[in-house]
Amino acid sequence: MSRKNLPPRARRLAAGALFGSALMTLLLAARPDAPLSVSLSLGRKFWRAPERSRLLNAPFLREDPEFAFAVTAADARWPLEVDVVLTLPPAIAGETAEKQRRAAALVLSPRRVLLERGSPAEGRFGLRPLPRSGP
Amino acid sequence: MTERTRGGTLAAVLLVLAASWGVVLAGVTALREPLGRGDYVAIWGVKARALSRTGDVASLFRLDPEGAVSHPEYPPLWPALLALASGAVAGRYDDLAAGTLWPLLALSAALLAGRAVRGPAWARAGAAAFVALLPYWRIYPGYAEGLLAVLLLAAVGELDRLDENPAATLRLAAFLVLACWTKQEGAVAAIVASAGLLLAGRRKAGLVTGLSSVAFGILPWLLVLVLRGPGISRADYVFWRASLGKLATASEALLSLALLPNVAWLLGAGALLALAPEVRARRRGLLFGAAAMAVLLLGATAWTRLDPTWLVRWSWDRLAFLLVATLVPVFAEAASEPFRSET
């Protein structure tokens, strides 16, 4: 397929069809994953909410409100210089536990959050400050 | 106004609307709730909050000294920008306020894609629409490739201006230095671009971009890593331990996960370029550069510490986004060549 053996009109048609169909494919795939009115309403609530409410309802915390409360409370209470130990029972799958550790690390940053397996003193998880280790 | 000019104007207007829709969707995705997906939580957001709260680059290394999750070796430009944007909007680090950068990046990428096109208005608008509608903007809000795509598109826009404007060389070098500070792929792009310019006989531009990328982009961060961070021993790649087996596994994964499912896109891109010999010739440096970058990124899997299949599965689409975004101006020019050359 080159300019030599394809008439100009056919070249224009082919180029237009290729670029147009690619763009159309992208455009058809670019659908909102929720109705726009729902997204705008959600956005309005978040932008009007105070900092702590935003965090409690953030995608990485909202699945477990008790955990979210504990992490945000720890963030408000503990100095930035400590590390934090998150204790989770061994029964919690590794992937789920790491997801919780990452969520806690995001909120508690710049504190380092270490995952410990064991029985929390009370409830489903434990959070405790740890004197800073390392640099 | 001829019929074709009218058609071109109408197409340009429709494509600008399509580009705007892409930017709106990127904005809605990022601004309706706090950023909080995958790598944003594990890498970018956690670092941005650390920078915002301490103002100290060393805090990036304290989060994850073993380099198990947060990649302490990644350059800090993206978390620094997230922290700055959030501070400007909310006065503190806030995952919702940080999202304001996202639609700005999508808009910048679209505008820069249009700027990089040498062609009629509809081709410029088409490039902008193509970039803004890429699914990346809706799937990965808060990730660093968005910034890297903007910088690479800005760099592509300078390539065609090197002869016309002496400042273009400096701008190109600046964009590539910033790319080095964004992700390692940015450093790979800077090295490929510099080598390509040298091979193409553009000694001054090649030297300026190459030396500045190394001196102001790559080396300073390596020094910070060595002097204040965990060194480079925690990096994902071990350069003294290559494995062809890993490369073969990664290639197989790439074939099955990325290439075969997207063969129609690849054939379409090839056919479009086949229709545009002038663009192919004028843009061969960029085309070879993108191919070289793809080969280097795949080749790097020979040195990875990670499972190559896992690595390809979780990164190919974001790396493909960078390559596609960088090449979109070329495809838009190729689409417009048959219309231009016959008039």
CSV table of C-alpha atoms in Angstrom, one decimal:
chain,number,residue,atom,x,y,z
A,1,MET,CA,0.0,0.0,0.0
A,2,SER,CA,1.7,3.2,-1.1
A,3,ARG,CA,1.1,6.4,-2.9
A,4,LYS,CA,2.2,4.8,-6.2
A,5,ASN,CA,-0.5,2.2,-6.4
A,6,LEU,CA,-3.3,3.8,-4.5
A,7,PRO,CA,-5.4,6.6,-6.0
A,8,PRO,CA,-5.3,9.8,-4.0
A,9,ARG,CA,-9.0,9.5,-3.2
A,10,ALA,CA,-8.6,6.0,-1.9
A,11,ARG,CA,-5.6,7.1,0.2
A,12,ARG,CA,-7.6,9.9,1.8
A,13,LEU,CA,-10.5,7.5,2.4
A,14,ALA,CA,-8.2,4.9,4.0
A,15,ALA,CA,-6.3,7.5,6.2
A,16,GLY,CA,-9.5,9.1,7.3
A,17,ALA,CA,-11.1,5.8,8.0
A,18,LEU,CA,-8.2,4.5,10.0
A,19,PHE,CA,-7.7,7.6,12.1
A,20,GLY,CA,-11.4,8.2,12.5
A,21,SER,CA,-12.2,4.7,13.5
A,22,ALA,CA,-9.4,4.8,16.1
A,23,LEU,CA,-10.7,8.0,17.5
A,24,MET,CA,-14.3,6.7,17.5
A,25,THR,CA,-13.2,3.6,19.4
A,26,LEU,CA,-11.5,5.7,22.0
A,27,LEU,CA,-14.6,8.0,22.2
A,28,LEU,CA,-17.0,5.1,22.6
A,29,ALA,CA,-14.8,3.7,25.4
A,30,ALA,CA,-14.7,7.0,27.1
A,31,ARG,CA,-17.9,6.6,29.0
A,32,PRO,CA,-18.2,7.7,32.6
A,33,ASP,CA,-18.2,4.8,35.0
A,34,ALA,CA,-21.1,6.4,36.9
A,35,PRO,CA,-23.7,8.9,35.8
A,36,LEU,CA,-22.3,12.4,35.7
A,37,SER,CA,-24.9,13.7,38.1
A,38,VAL,CA,-23.8,11.1,40.6
A,39,SER,CA,-20.1,11.9,40.2
A,40,LEU,CA,-20.8,15.7,40.5
A,41,SER,CA,-23.0,15.2,43.6
A,42,LEU,CA,-20.3,13.0,45.2
A,43,GLY,CA,-17.7,15.5,44.3
A,44,ARG,CA,-19.7,18.3,45.8
A,45,LYS,CA,-20.0,16.4,49.1
A,46,PHE,CA,-16.3,15.7,49.3
A,47,TRP,CA,-15.2,19.2,48.5
A,48,ARG,CA,-17.5,20.6,51.2
A,49,ALA,CA,-16.5,18.1,53.8
A,50,PRO,CA,-13.9,18.8,56.5
A,51,GLU,CA,-10.5,17.1,56.2
A,52,ARG,CA,-11.2,14.2,58.5
A,53,SER,CA,-14.5,13.3,56.8
A,54,ARG,CA,-12.7,13.3,53.4
A,55,LEU,CA,-10.2,10.9,54.7
A,56,LEU,CA,-12.7,8.6,56.4
A,57,ASN,CA,-14.6,8.3,53.1
A,58,ALA,CA,-11.6,8.1,50.8
A,59,PRO,CA,-11.5,5.0,48.6
A,60,PHE,CA,-8.6,3.5,50.4
A,61,LEU,CA,-10.3,3.7,53.9
A,62,ARG,CA,-14.1,3.7,53.5
A,63,GLU,CA,-14.5,-0.1,53.4
A,64,ASP,CA,-13.6,-0.3,57.1
A,65,PRO,CA,-14.9,2.7,59.1
A,66,GLU,CA,-13.5,1.4,62.4
A,67,PHE,CA,-10.1,1.1,60.9
A,68,ALA,CA,-10.4,4.5,59.2
A,69,PHE,CA,-11.4,6.1,62.5
A,70,ALA,CA,-8.4,4.5,64.3
A,71,VAL,CA,-5.9,5.5,61.7
A,72,THR,CA,-7.0,9.1,61.4
A,73,ALA,CA,-7.1,9.4,65.2
A,74,ALA,CA,-3.6,8.0,65.4
A,75,ASP,CA,-2.5,10.5,62.8
A,76,ALA,CA,-3.9,13.4,64.8
A,77,ARG,CA,-2.4,12.1,68.1
A,78,TRP,CA,1.1,10.8,67.4
A,79,PRO,CA,4.1,12.8,66.5
A,80,LEU,CA,5.5,12.5,63.0
A,81,GLU,CA,8.8,11.2,64.3
A,82,VAL,CA,7.5,7.8,65.5
A,83,ASP,CA,7.0,4.6,63.5
A,84,VAL,CA,3.7,2.7,63.7
A,85,VAL,CA,3.0,-0.9,64.2
A,86,LEU,CA,-0.2,-2.3,62.7
A,87,THR,CA,-1.1,-5.6,64.3
A,88,LEU,CA,-3.4,-7.9,62.3
A,89,PRO,CA,-4.5,-11.5,63.1
A,90,PRO,CA,-2.8,-14.2,61.0
A,91,ALA,CA,-6.2,-15.2,59.7
A,92,ILE,CA,-6.3,-12.0,57.5
A,93,ALA,CA,-5.0,-12.9,54.0
A,94,GLY,CA,-1.6,-11.4,53.1
A,95,GLU,CA,-2.9,-9.3,50.3
A,96,THR,CA,-5.7,-7.8,52.5
A,97,ALA,CA,-3.3,-7.1,55.3
A,98,GLU,CA,-0.8,-5.4,53.0
A,99,LYS,CA,-3.7,-3.3,51.6
A,100,GLN,CA,-4.6,-2.2,55.1
A,101,ARG,CA,-0.9,-1.4,55.9
A,102,ARG,CA,-0.7,0.7,52.7
A,103,ALA,CA,-3.8,2.7,53.5
A,104,ALA,CA,-2.5,3.3,57.1
A,105,ALA,CA,0.9,4.3,55.7
A,106,LEU,CA,-0.7,6.9,53.4
A,107,VAL,CA,-2.6,8.6,56.2
A,108,LEU,CA,0.2,8.3,58.7
A,109,SER,CA,3.0,9.4,56.3
A,110,PRO,CA,5.8,10.3,56.9
A,111,ARG,CA,5.7,7.7,59.7
A,112,ARG,CA,6.8,4.2,58.7
A,113,VAL,CA,4.1,1.6,59.1
A,114,LEU,CA,5.2,-1.9,60.0
A,115,LEU,CA,2.9,-4.9,59.7
A,116,GLU,CA,2.9,-7.3,62.6
A,117,ARG,CA,1.0,-10.6,62.8
A,118,GLY,CA,-0.6,-11.5,66.1
A,119,SER,CA,-3.6,-11.0,68.3
A,120,PRO,CA,-4.5,-7.4,68.7
A,121,ALA,CA,-5.1,-6.3,72.4
A,122,GLU,CA,-8.7,-5.6,71.5
A,123,GLY,CA,-10.8,-5.6,68.4
A,124,ARG,CA,-9.8,-6.7,64.9
A,125,PHE,CA,-6.6,-4.8,64.6
A,126,GLY,CA,-4.1,-2.9,66.7
A,127,LEU,CA,-2.1,0.3,66.1
A,128,ARG,CA,0.7,1.4,68.4
A,129,PRO,CA,3.5,3.9,68.1
A,130,LEU,CA,7.0,2.6,68.1
A,131,PRO,CA,10.1,4.7,68.8
A,132,ARG,CA,11.7,5.5,65.5
A,133,SER,CA,14.2,2.9,64.2
A,134,GLY,CA,16.8,3.5,61.5
A,135,PRO,CA,17.5,6.7,59.7
B,1,MET,CA,-14.3,28.4,1.5
B,2,THR,CA,-14.0,25.1,-0.4
B,3,GLU,CA,-15.9,22.0,0.5
B,4,ARG,CA,-12.8,20.4,1.8
B,5,THR,CA,-11.9,23.4,3.9
B,6,ARG,CA,-15.4,23.4,5.4
B,7,GLY,CA,-15.1,19.7,6.1
B,8,GLY,CA,-11.7,20.3,7.8
B,9,THR,CA,-13.1,23.1,10.0
B,10,LEU,CA,-16.1,21.0,11.0
B,11,ALA,CA,-13.8,18.0,11.8
B,12,ALA,CA,-11.5,20.3,13.9
B,13,VAL,CA,-14.5,21.6,15.9
B,14,LEU,CA,-15.8,18.1,16.5
B,15,LEU,CA,-12.3,16.9,17.5
B,16,VAL,CA,-11.8,19.8,19.9
B,17,LEU,CA,-15.2,18.8,21.5
B,18,ALA,CA,-13.9,15.2,21.8
B,19,ALA,CA,-10.7,16.4,23.4
B,20,SER,CA,-12.6,18.5,25.8
B,21,TRP,CA,-14.8,15.5,26.7
B,22,GLY,CA,-11.6,13.5,27.5
B,23,VAL,CA,-10.3,16.2,29.8
B,24,VAL,CA,-13.7,16.5,31.5
B,25,LEU,CA,-13.7,12.8,32.2
B,26,ALA,CA,-10.2,12.9,33.5
B,27,GLY,CA,-11.3,15.8,35.8
B,28,VAL,CA,-14.4,14.0,37.0
B,29,THR,CA,-12.5,10.9,37.7
B,30,ALA,CA,-9.9,12.7,39.8
B,31,LEU,CA,-12.0,15.3,41.5
B,32,ARG,CA,-15.1,13.5,42.6
B,33,GLU,CA,-13.3,11.8,45.5
B,34,PRO,CA,-9.8,11.7,47.0
B,35,LEU,CA,-7.1,10.1,44.9
B,36,GLY,CA,-6.7,6.6,46.3
B,37,ARG,CA,-5.9,3.8,43.8
B,38,GLY,CA,-3.1,1.3,43.6
B,39,ASP,CA,0.3,3.0,43.1
B,40,TYR,CA,-1.1,6.4,44.3
B,41,VAL,CA,-1.6,4.8,47.8
B,42,ALA,CA,1.5,2.7,47.7
B,43,ILE,CA,4.0,5.1,46.1
B,44,TRP,CA,3.0,8.6,45.0
B,45,GLY,CA,0.5,9.8,47.6
B,46,VAL,CA,2.4,8.4,50.6
B,47,LYS,CA,5.6,10.2,49.3
B,48,ALA,CA,3.7,13.4,48.5
B,49,ARG,CA,2.2,13.6,52.1
B,50,ALA,CA,5.7,12.9,53.6
B,51,LEU,CA,7.2,15.7,51.5
B,52,SER,CA,4.4,18.1,52.3
B,53,ARG,CA,4.6,17.4,56.1
B,54,THR,CA,8.4,17.4,56.4
B,55,GLY,CA,9.8,19.3,53.5
B,56,ASP,CA,12.7,16.9,53.6
B,57,VAL,CA,13.6,14.5,50.8
B,58,ALA,CA,15.0,12.1,53.3
B,59,SER,CA,11.4,11.4,54.5
B,60,LEU,CA,10.8,9.6,51.2
B,61,PHE,CA,13.4,7.0,52.1
B,62,ARG,CA,12.2,6.5,55.7
B,63,LEU,CA,8.8,5.3,54.6
B,64,ASP,CA,10.1,2.0,53.1
B,65,PRO,CA,13.8,1.6,53.6
B,66,GLU,CA,13.8,-1.9,52.3
B,67,GLY,CA,12.2,-0.7,49.0
B,68,ALA,CA,9.5,-3.4,49.3
B,69,VAL,CA,6.6,-1.3,48.2
B,70,SER,CA,7.2,2.4,47.8
B,71,HIS,CA,10.2,2.4,45.5
B,72,PRO,CA,12.5,4.8,47.4
B,73,GLU,CA,14.7,5.0,44.3
B,74,TYR,CA,12.0,6.7,42.2
B,75,PRO,CA,12.7,10.3,41.5
B,76,PRO,CA,10.7,12.8,43.5
B,77,LEU,CA,9.2,15.3,41.0
B,78,TRP,CA,5.7,13.9,40.9
B,79,PRO,CA,5.2,13.6,44.6
B,80,ALA,CA,6.7,17.1,45.0
B,81,LEU,CA,4.2,18.5,42.5
B,82,LEU,CA,1.3,16.7,44.2
B,83,ALA,CA,2.4,18.2,47.5
B,84,LEU,CA,2.7,21.7,46.0
B,85,ALA,CA,-0.6,21.6,44.3
B,86,SER,CA,-2.3,20.3,47.4
B,87,GLY,CA,-0.7,22.9,49.5
B,88,ALA,CA,-1.8,25.6,47.1
B,89,VAL,CA,-5.4,24.5,47.0
B,90,ALA,CA,-5.9,23.2,50.6
B,91,GLY,CA,-3.1,24.6,52.6
B,92,ARG,CA,-2.0,21.1,53.6
B,93,TYR,CA,-1.7,17.7,52.0
B,94,ASP,CA,-5.1,16.5,50.9
B,95,ASP,CA,-5.7,13.6,48.6
B,96,LEU,CA,-8.7,15.4,47.1
B,97,ALA,CA,-6.9,18.7,46.5
B,98,ALA,CA,-4.0,16.9,45.0
B,99,GLY,CA,-6.3,15.6,42.3
B,100,THR,CA,-6.6,19.1,40.8
B,101,LEU,CA,-3.4,18.4,39.0
B,102,TRP,CA,-4.9,15.6,37.0
B,103,PRO,CA,-7.3,17.4,34.6
B,104,LEU,CA,-4.5,20.0,34.2
B,105,LEU,CA,-2.1,17.3,33.1
B,106,ALA,CA,-4.7,15.8,30.7
B,107,LEU,CA,-5.4,19.2,29.2
B,108,SER,CA,-1.6,20.0,28.9
B,109,ALA,CA,-1.0,16.6,27.2
B,110,ALA,CA,-3.8,17.3,24.7
B,111,LEU,CA,-2.6,20.8,24.0
B,112,LEU,CA,1.0,19.7,23.6
B,113,ALA,CA,0.0,16.8,21.3
B,114,GLY,CA,-1.8,19.3,19.1
B,115,ARG,CA,1.2,21.7,19.3
B,116,ALA,CA,3.6,18.9,18.2
B,117,VAL,CA,1.6,18.2,15.0
B,118,ARG,CA,2.8,19.8,11.7
B,119,GLY,CA,-0.5,19.7,9.8
B,120,PRO,CA,-4.0,21.2,9.4
B,121,ALA,CA,-6.1,22.3,12.4
B,122,TRP,CA,-8.2,19.1,12.3
B,123,ALA,CA,-5.0,16.9,12.6
B,124,ARG,CA,-3.9,19.0,15.6
B,125,ALA,CA,-7.3,18.7,17.2
B,126,GLY,CA,-7.3,15.0,16.3
B,127,ALA,CA,-4.0,14.5,18.2
B,128,ALA,CA,-5.3,16.4,21.2
B,129,ALA,CA,-8.5,14.3,21.2
B,130,PHE,CA,-6.6,11.0,20.8
B,131,VAL,CA,-4.3,11.8,23.8
B,132,ALA,CA,-7.1,13.1,26.0
B,133,LEU,CA,-9.3,10.1,25.3
B,134,LEU,CA,-6.7,7.5,26.2
B,135,PRO,CA,-8.1,5.3,29.0
B,136,TYR,CA,-5.0,5.9,31.2
B,137,TRP,CA,-6.4,9.2,32.4
B,138,ARG,CA,-9.5,7.5,33.8
B,139,ILE,CA,-7.8,4.3,35.1
B,140,TYR,CA,-4.8,5.7,36.9
B,141,PRO,CA,-5.5,9.1,38.5
B,142,GLY,CA,-2.6,10.3,40.6
B,143,TYR,CA,0.0,8.1,38.8
B,144,ALA,CA,3.3,9.6,37.5
B,145,GLU,CA,3.1,8.6,33.9
B,146,GLY,CA,0.6,11.4,33.3
B,147,LEU,CA,3.3,14.0,34.1
B,148,LEU,CA,5.9,12.0,32.1
B,149,ALA,CA,3.6,11.9,29.1
B,150,VAL,CA,3.2,15.7,29.3
B,151,LEU,CA,6.9,16.2,29.4
B,152,LEU,CA,7.6,13.8,26.6
B,153,LEU,CA,4.9,15.4,24.4
B,154,ALA,CA,6.5,18.8,25.2
B,155,ALA,CA,9.8,17.4,24.1
B,156,VAL,CA,8.4,16.0,20.9
B,157,GLY,CA,7.0,19.4,20.1
B,158,GLU,CA,10.5,20.9,20.2
B,159,LEU,CA,12.0,18.3,17.9
B,160,ASP,CA,10.5,19.9,14.8
B,161,ARG,CA,11.5,23.4,15.9
B,162,LEU,CA,15.2,22.8,16.5
B,163,ASP,CA,16.1,24.4,13.1
B,164,GLU,CA,13.8,27.3,13.5
B,165,ASN,CA,14.4,28.5,17.0
B,166,PRO,CA,17.6,28.3,19.0
B,167,ALA,CA,15.7,28.2,22.2
B,168,ALA,CA,14.0,25.0,21.2
B,169,THR,CA,17.2,23.0,22.0
B,170,LEU,CA,17.2,24.5,25.6
B,171,ARG,CA,13.5,23.8,26.0
B,172,LEU,CA,14.0,20.2,24.7
B,173,ALA,CA,16.8,19.7,27.2
B,174,ALA,CA,14.7,21.2,30.1
B,175,PHE,CA,11.8,18.9,29.3
B,176,LEU,CA,14.0,15.8,29.2
B,177,VAL,CA,15.7,16.8,32.5
B,178,LEU,CA,12.3,17.1,34.1
B,179,ALA,CA,11.4,13.7,32.6
B,180,CYS,CA,14.5,12.2,34.3
B,181,TRP,CA,13.2,13.6,37.6
B,182,THR,CA,9.8,12.0,37.1
B,183,LYS,CA,10.4,8.3,36.5
B,184,GLN,CA,13.3,6.1,35.3
B,185,GLU,CA,11.5,5.7,32.0
B,186,GLY,CA,12.0,9.5,31.6
B,187,ALA,CA,15.8,8.9,31.9
B,188,VAL,CA,15.6,6.2,29.3
B,189,ALA,CA,13.7,8.6,27.0
B,190,ALA,CA,16.2,11.3,27.5
B,191,ILE,CA,19.1,8.9,26.7
B,192,VAL,CA,17.3,7.6,23.6
B,193,ALA,CA,16.5,11.1,22.4
B,194,SER,CA,20.0,12.4,22.9
B,195,ALA,CA,21.5,9.3,21.1
B,196,GLY,CA,19.0,9.7,18.3
B,197,LEU,CA,19.9,13.4,17.8
B,198,LEU,CA,23.6,12.6,17.7
B,199,LEU,CA,23.1,9.7,15.3
B,200,ALA,CA,21.0,12.1,13.1
B,201,GLY,CA,23.9,14.5,12.9
B,202,ARG,CA,22.4,17.0,15.3
B,203,ARG,CA,25.5,17.2,17.4
B,204,LYS,CA,24.7,20.4,19.3
B,205,ALA,CA,21.2,19.3,20.3
B,206,GLY,CA,22.3,15.8,21.1
B,207,LEU,CA,25.1,17.0,23.3
B,208,VAL,CA,23.1,19.6,25.1
B,209,THR,CA,20.2,17.3,25.8
B,210,GLY,CA,22.4,14.3,26.7
B,211,LEU,CA,24.8,16.2,29.0
B,212,SER,CA,22.1,18.2,30.7
B,213,SER,CA,20.0,15.1,31.3
B,214,VAL,CA,22.9,13.3,32.9
B,215,ALA,CA,24.3,16.3,34.7
B,216,PHE,CA,21.0,17.8,35.9
B,217,GLY,CA,18.6,14.9,35.8
B,218,ILE,CA,20.2,11.5,36.4
B,219,LEU,CA,23.3,12.1,38.4
B,220,PRO,CA,21.9,14.5,41.1
B,221,TRP,CA,19.2,12.0,42.0
B,222,LEU,CA,21.7,9.2,42.1
B,223,LEU,CA,23.8,11.3,44.5
B,224,VAL,CA,20.8,12.0,46.7
B,225,LEU,CA,20.0,8.2,46.7
B,226,VAL,CA,23.6,7.3,47.6
B,227,LEU,CA,24.3,10.1,50.1
B,228,ARG,CA,20.9,10.5,51.9
B,229,GLY,CA,18.9,7.4,50.8
B,230,PRO,CA,19.2,3.7,50.6
B,231,GLY,CA,21.7,3.7,47.7
B,232,ILE,CA,20.8,2.0,44.4
B,233,SER,CA,21.0,-1.5,45.8
B,234,ARG,CA,17.2,-1.5,46.5
B,235,ALA,CA,16.3,-0.8,42.9
B,236,ASP,CA,14.1,-3.2,41.0
B,237,TYR,CA,17.0,-4.0,38.6
B,238,VAL,CA,20.3,-5.8,39.3
B,239,PHE,CA,22.6,-4.8,36.5
B,240,TRP,CA,25.3,-7.4,37.2
B,241,ARG,CA,22.8,-10.3,37.0
B,242,ALA,CA,21.2,-10.6,33.5
B,243,SER,CA,19.0,-13.5,32.6
B,244,LEU,CA,17.9,-14.3,29.1
B,245,GLY,CA,15.3,-16.6,30.6
B,246,LYS,CA,13.6,-13.6,32.3
B,247,LEU,CA,13.7,-11.7,29.0
B,248,ALA,CA,12.1,-14.6,27.2
B,249,THR,CA,9.4,-14.9,29.9
B,250,ALA,CA,8.7,-11.2,29.7
B,251,SER,CA,8.5,-11.3,25.9
B,252,GLU,CA,6.1,-14.1,26.1
B,253,ALA,CA,4.0,-12.2,28.6
B,254,LEU,CA,4.1,-9.1,26.5
B,255,LEU,CA,3.0,-11.0,23.4
B,256,SER,CA,0.0,-12.6,25.1
B,257,LEU,CA,-1.0,-9.7,27.4
B,258,ALA,CA,-0.4,-6.7,25.2
B,259,LEU,CA,0.5,-7.4,21.5
B,260,LEU,CA,-1.9,-10.1,20.5
B,261,PRO,CA,-5.0,-8.5,22.1
B,262,ASN,CA,-4.1,-5.2,20.5
B,263,VAL,CA,-3.1,-6.5,17.1
B,264,ALA,CA,-5.8,-4.4,15.3
B,265,TRP,CA,-4.4,-1.2,16.8
B,266,LEU,CA,-0.9,-2.2,15.7
B,267,LEU,CA,-2.0,-3.1,12.2
B,268,GLY,CA,-4.0,0.1,11.9
B,269,ALA,CA,-1.0,2.2,13.0
B,270,GLY,CA,1.2,0.4,10.5
B,271,ALA,CA,-1.3,1.0,7.7
B,272,LEU,CA,-1.6,4.7,8.6
B,273,LEU,CA,2.1,5.1,8.4
B,274,ALA,CA,2.3,3.1,5.2
B,275,LEU,CA,-0.1,5.7,3.6
B,276,ALA,CA,2.2,8.6,4.6
B,277,PRO,CA,5.7,8.3,3.2
B,278,GLU,CA,6.6,11.9,3.8
B,279,VAL,CA,5.7,11.8,7.5
B,280,ARG,CA,7.5,8.4,7.8
B,281,ALA,CA,10.6,10.0,6.4
B,282,ARG,CA,10.4,13.2,8.4
B,283,ARG,CA,9.5,11.5,11.6
B,284,ARG,CA,11.8,8.4,11.3
B,285,GLY,CA,13.9,9.6,14.2
B,286,LEU,CA,11.0,9.7,16.5
B,287,LEU,CA,9.6,6.4,15.2
B,288,PHE,CA,13.0,4.7,15.7
B,289,GLY,CA,13.4,6.4,19.1
B,290,ALA,CA,10.0,5.1,20.3
B,291,ALA,CA,11.0,1.6,19.0
B,292,ALA,CA,14.4,1.8,20.7
B,293,MET,CA,12.7,2.9,24.0
B,294,ALA,CA,10.3,-0.1,23.7
B,295,VAL,CA,13.2,-2.5,23.1
B,296,LEU,CA,15.2,-1.0,26.0
B,297,LEU,CA,12.2,-1.2,28.4
B,298,LEU,CA,11.6,-4.8,27.4
B,299,GLY,CA,15.3,-5.6,27.5
B,300,ALA,CA,15.5,-4.3,31.1
B,301,THR,CA,13.4,-7.2,32.2
B,302,ALA,CA,16.5,-9.4,31.8
B,303,TRP,CA,17.8,-7.6,34.9
B,304,THR,CA,14.7,-7.5,37.0
B,305,ARG,CA,14.6,-8.9,40.5
B,306,LEU,CA,10.8,-9.3,40.1
B,307,ASP,CA,8.8,-12.0,38.4
B,308,PRO,CA,8.9,-10.9,34.7
B,309,THR,CA,5.3,-12.0,34.0
B,310,TRP,CA,4.1,-10.0,37.0
B,311,LEU,CA,6.1,-7.0,36.0
B,312,VAL,CA,4.8,-7.0,32.5
B,313,ARG,CA,1.2,-7.6,33.6
B,314,TRP,CA,1.2,-4.6,36.0
B,315,SER,CA,3.2,-2.2,33.9
B,316,TRP,CA,2.7,-2.8,30.2
B,317,ASP,CA,-0.4,-0.6,29.7
B,318,ARG,CA,1.2,2.4,31.5
B,319,LEU,CA,4.4,2.1,29.4
B,320,ALA,CA,2.3,1.6,26.3
B,321,PHE,CA,0.5,4.8,27.2
B,322,LEU,CA,3.7,6.7,27.2
B,323,LEU,CA,4.8,5.4,23.8
B,324,VAL,CA,1.4,5.9,22.3
B,325,ALA,CA,1.0,9.4,23.6
B,326,THR,CA,4.5,10.3,22.3
B,327,LEU,CA,3.6,8.9,18.8
B,328,VAL,CA,0.1,10.4,18.5
B,329,PRO,CA,1.4,13.5,16.8
B,330,VAL,CA,3.0,11.3,14.1
B,331,PHE,CA,-0.2,9.4,13.5
B,332,ALA,CA,-2.2,12.6,13.3
B,333,GLU,CA,0.3,13.9,10.7
B,334,ALA,CA,0.2,10.6,8.8
B,335,ALA,CA,-3.6,10.8,8.7
B,336,SER,CA,-3.5,14.3,7.3
B,337,GLU,CA,-0.7,13.7,4.7
B,338,PRO,CA,-3.0,12.2,2.0
B,339,PHE,CA,-5.3,15.2,2.3
B,340,ARG,CA,-2.5,17.7,2.3
B,341,SER,CA,-0.3,16.4,-0.6
B,342,GLU,CA,-3.1,16.3,-3.2
B,343,THR,CA,-4.3,19.9,-2.6
